[in-house]
Coordinates of C-alpha atoms and ligand atoms in Angstrom, one line a residue:
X21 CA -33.3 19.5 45.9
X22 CA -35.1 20.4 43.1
X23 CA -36.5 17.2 40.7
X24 CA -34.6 17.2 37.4
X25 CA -35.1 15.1 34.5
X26 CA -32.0 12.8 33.2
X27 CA -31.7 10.8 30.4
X28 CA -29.1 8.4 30.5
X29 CA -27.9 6.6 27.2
X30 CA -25.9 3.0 27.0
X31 CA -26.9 1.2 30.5
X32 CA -23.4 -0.5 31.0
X33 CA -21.3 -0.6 34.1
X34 CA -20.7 3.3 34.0
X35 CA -24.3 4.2 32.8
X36 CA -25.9 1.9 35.6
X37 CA -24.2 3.9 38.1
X38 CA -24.8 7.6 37.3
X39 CA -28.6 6.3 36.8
X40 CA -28.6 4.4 39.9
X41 CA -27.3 7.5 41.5
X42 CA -29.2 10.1 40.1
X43 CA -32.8 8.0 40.8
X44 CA -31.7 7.1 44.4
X45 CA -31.3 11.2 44.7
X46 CA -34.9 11.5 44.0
X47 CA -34.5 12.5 40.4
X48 CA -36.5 11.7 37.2
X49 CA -33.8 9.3 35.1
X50 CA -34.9 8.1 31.6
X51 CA -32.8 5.2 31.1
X52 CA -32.0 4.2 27.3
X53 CA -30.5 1.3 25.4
X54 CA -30.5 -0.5 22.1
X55 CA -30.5 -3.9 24.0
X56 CA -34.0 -4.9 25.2
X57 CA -32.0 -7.1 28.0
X58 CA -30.4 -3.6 29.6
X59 CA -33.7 -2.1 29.1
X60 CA -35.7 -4.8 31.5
X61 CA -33.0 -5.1 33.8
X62 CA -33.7 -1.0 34.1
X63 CA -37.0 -1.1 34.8
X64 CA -36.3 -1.9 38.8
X65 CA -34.0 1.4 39.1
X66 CA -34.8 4.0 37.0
X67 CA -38.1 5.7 36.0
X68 CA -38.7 4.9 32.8
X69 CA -36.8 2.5 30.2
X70 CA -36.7 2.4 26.8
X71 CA -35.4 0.6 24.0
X72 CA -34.0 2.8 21.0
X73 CA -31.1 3.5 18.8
X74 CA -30.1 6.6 20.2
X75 CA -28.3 6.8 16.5
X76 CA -31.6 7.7 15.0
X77 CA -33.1 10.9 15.5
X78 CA -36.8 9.7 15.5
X79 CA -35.9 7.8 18.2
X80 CA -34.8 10.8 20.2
X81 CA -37.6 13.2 19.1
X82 CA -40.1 10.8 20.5
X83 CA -39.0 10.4 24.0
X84 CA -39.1 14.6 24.2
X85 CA -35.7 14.8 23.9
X86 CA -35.1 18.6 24.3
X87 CA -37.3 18.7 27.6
X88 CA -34.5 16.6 29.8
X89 CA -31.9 19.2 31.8
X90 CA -29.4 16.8 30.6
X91 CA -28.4 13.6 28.6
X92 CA -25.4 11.4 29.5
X93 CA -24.7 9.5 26.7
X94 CA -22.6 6.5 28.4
X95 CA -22.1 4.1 25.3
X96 CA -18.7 2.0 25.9
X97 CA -16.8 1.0 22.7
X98 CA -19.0 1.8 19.7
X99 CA -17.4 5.2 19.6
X100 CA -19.5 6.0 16.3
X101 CA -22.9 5.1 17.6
X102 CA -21.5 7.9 21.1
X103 CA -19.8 10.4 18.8
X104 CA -23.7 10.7 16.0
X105 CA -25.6 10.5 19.4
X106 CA -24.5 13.8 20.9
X107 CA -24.5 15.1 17.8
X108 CA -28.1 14.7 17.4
X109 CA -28.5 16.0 20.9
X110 CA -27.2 18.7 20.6
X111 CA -28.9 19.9 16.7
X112 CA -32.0 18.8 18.5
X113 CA -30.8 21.7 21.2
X114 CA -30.5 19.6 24.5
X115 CA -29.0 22.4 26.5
X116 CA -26.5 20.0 28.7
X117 CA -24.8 16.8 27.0
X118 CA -22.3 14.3 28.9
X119 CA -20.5 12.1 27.6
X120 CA -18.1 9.3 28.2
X121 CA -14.7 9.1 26.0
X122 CA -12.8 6.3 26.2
X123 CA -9.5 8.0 25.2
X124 CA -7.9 11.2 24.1
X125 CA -9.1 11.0 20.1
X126 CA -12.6 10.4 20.7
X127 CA -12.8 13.0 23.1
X128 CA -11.9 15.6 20.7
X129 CA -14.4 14.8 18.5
X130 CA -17.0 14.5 21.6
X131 CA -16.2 18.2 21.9
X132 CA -16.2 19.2 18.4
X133 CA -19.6 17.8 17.9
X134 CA -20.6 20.0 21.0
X135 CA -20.4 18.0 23.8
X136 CA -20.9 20.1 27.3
X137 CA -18.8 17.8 29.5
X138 CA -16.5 14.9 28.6
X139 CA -15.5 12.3 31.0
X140 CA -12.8 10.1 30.6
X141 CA -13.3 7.7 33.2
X142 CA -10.4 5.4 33.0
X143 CA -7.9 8.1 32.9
X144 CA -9.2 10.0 36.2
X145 CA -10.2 6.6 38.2
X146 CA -6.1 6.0 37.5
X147 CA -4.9 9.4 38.8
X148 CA -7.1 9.0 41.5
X149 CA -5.6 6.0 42.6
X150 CA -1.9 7.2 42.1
X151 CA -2.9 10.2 44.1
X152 CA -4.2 8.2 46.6
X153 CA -0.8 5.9 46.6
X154 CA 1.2 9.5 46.8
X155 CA -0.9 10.9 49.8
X156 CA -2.0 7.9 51.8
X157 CA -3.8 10.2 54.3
X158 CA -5.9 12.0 51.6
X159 CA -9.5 10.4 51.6
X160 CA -11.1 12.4 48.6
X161 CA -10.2 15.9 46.3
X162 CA -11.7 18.4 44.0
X163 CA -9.4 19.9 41.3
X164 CA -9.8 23.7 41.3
X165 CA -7.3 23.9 38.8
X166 CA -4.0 22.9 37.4
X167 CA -2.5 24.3 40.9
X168 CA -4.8 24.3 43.4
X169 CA -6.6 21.8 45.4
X170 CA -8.9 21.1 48.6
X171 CA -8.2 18.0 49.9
X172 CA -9.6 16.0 52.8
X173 CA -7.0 14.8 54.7
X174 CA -7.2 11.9 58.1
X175 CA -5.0 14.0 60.5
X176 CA -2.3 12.7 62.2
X177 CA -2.3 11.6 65.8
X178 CA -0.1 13.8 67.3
X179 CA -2.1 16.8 65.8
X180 CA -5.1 15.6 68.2
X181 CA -6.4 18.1 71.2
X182 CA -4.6 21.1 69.7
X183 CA -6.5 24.2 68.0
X184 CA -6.0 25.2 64.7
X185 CA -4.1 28.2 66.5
X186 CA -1.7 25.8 68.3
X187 CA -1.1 24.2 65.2
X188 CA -0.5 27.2 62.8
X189 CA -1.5 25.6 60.0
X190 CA -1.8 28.4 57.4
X191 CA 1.8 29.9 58.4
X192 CA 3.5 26.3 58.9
X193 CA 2.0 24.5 56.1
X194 CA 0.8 27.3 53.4
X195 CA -2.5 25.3 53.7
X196 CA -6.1 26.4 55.0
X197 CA -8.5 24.5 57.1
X198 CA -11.6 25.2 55.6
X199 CA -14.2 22.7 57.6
X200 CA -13.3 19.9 59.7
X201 CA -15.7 16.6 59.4
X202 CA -16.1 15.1 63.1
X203 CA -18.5 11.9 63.6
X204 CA -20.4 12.4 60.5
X205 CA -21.1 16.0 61.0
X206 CA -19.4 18.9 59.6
X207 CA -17.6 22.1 61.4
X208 CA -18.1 25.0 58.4
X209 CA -15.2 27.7 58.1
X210 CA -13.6 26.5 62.0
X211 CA -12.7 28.9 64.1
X212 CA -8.6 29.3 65.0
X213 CA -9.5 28.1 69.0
X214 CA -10.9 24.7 67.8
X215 CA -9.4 21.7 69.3
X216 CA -8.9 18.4 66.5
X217 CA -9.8 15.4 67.7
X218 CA -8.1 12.3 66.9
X219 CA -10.2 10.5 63.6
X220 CA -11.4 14.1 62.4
X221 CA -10.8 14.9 59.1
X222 CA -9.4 18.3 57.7
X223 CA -11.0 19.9 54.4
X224 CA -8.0 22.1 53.5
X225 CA -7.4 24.2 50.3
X226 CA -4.1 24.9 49.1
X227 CA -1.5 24.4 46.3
X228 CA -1.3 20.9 45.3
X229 CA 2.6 20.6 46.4
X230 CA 1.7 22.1 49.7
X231 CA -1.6 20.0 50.3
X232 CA 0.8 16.6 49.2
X233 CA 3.3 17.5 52.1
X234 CA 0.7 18.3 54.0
X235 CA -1.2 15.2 53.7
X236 CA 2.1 13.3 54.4
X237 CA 2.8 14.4 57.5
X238 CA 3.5 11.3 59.5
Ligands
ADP306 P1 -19.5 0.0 30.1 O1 -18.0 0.0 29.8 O2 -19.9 1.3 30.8 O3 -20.0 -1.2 30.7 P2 -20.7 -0.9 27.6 O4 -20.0 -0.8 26.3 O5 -20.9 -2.3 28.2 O6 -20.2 0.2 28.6 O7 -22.2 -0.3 27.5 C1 -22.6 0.6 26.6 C2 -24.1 0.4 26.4 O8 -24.5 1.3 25.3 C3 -24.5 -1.0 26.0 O9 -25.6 -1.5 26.8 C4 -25.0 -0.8 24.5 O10 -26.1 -1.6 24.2 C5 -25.4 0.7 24.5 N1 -25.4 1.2 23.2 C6 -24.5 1.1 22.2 N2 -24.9 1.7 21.1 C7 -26.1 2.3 21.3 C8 -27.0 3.0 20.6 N3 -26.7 3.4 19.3 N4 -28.2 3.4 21.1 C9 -28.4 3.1 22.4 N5 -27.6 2.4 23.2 C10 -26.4 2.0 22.7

């Protein structure tokens, strides 16, 4: 993967994670903080900390702002300092801006001062669990859109040592088996004669009502 440069702004709980994640990915991640406490706890997993009030453009400018591929700016409840720090970011022309909302309002204004990508944590860690609570035997999903999902899914036991053919997924269950994840490893675009083995897991696209029966298949 090719070494990008992060900046990561407000190193809280949610903060400490994407910059955790990014550095242990083998990126560059500029951690940034208007405590001095955050900052020296950063030093041990980021690559560089500073202090600054990302409020104040100088403060910006002299860390080379523009030069990161992209900023999350992850500051919790001080919704004014979040809302003037991408819109600094973005008049100083950093091309990709994150930022964390912590409700509805604030992320309108998040995207009317530019924002590139607003995350509303709370809200989709909650649908994620109620999904979960729906569909028991879904591990993980990517939204494509309003209607359609792909899902991974545990299969059921009584699915084990029958091929996808056998099965007839796509006809039965208006669902497709796009990979199947076995051990670890990962079976790309299956053919119809492969057998499912009993703790495999089923990537499957489909419409969300059709992946939720699916998915609850006892
Ligand atoms: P979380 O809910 O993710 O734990 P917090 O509210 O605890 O979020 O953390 C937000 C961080 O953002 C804090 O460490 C705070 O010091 C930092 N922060 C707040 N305002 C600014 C600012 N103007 N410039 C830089 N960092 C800021």
């Amino acid at each position: 993967m090719a070494k990008r440069q992060y900046a990561v702004i407000g190193l809280g709980r949610f903060g400490v994670s994407v910059a955790r994640r990014l550095q242990e990915a083998g990126q560059e991640v500029l951690g940034m903080d208007v405590n001095e406490e955050r900052v020296d706890e950063a030093v041990s997993y980021v690559t560089h900390a500073v202090v600054a009030d990302t409020t104040e453009e100088k403060a910006l400018i002299s860390v080379g702002i523009r030069n990161f591929d992209c900023v999350i700016v992850a500051i919790g409840n001080d919704m004014q300092s979040s809302i003037l720090t991408v819109l600094l970011l973005k008049e100083l022309g950093v091309k990709k801006v994150i930022a964390k909302a912590l409700g509805k309002n604030h992320g309108q204004v998040l995207d009317k001062v530019g924002a590139d990508w607003i995350i509303y944590p709370e809200r989709d860690m909650g649908e994620r669990v109620a999904n979960q609570l729906l569909s028991p035997n879904m591990l993980n999903y990517i939204e494509l859109s309003k209607e359609y999902n792909i899902e991974e899914i545990i299969v059921p036991s009584w699915m084990a040592e029958k091929s996808l053919r056998d099965l007839d997924i796509r006809a039965k269950y208006n669902v497709s088996v796009i990979a199947i994840v076995r051990d670890g490893n990962i079976i790309i675009s299956p053919s119809p004669d492969q057998n499912i083995h009993n703790g495999d897991l089923l990537v499957v696209i489909g419409n969300r009502e059709d992946l939720a029966d699916f998915s609850n298949l006892e």
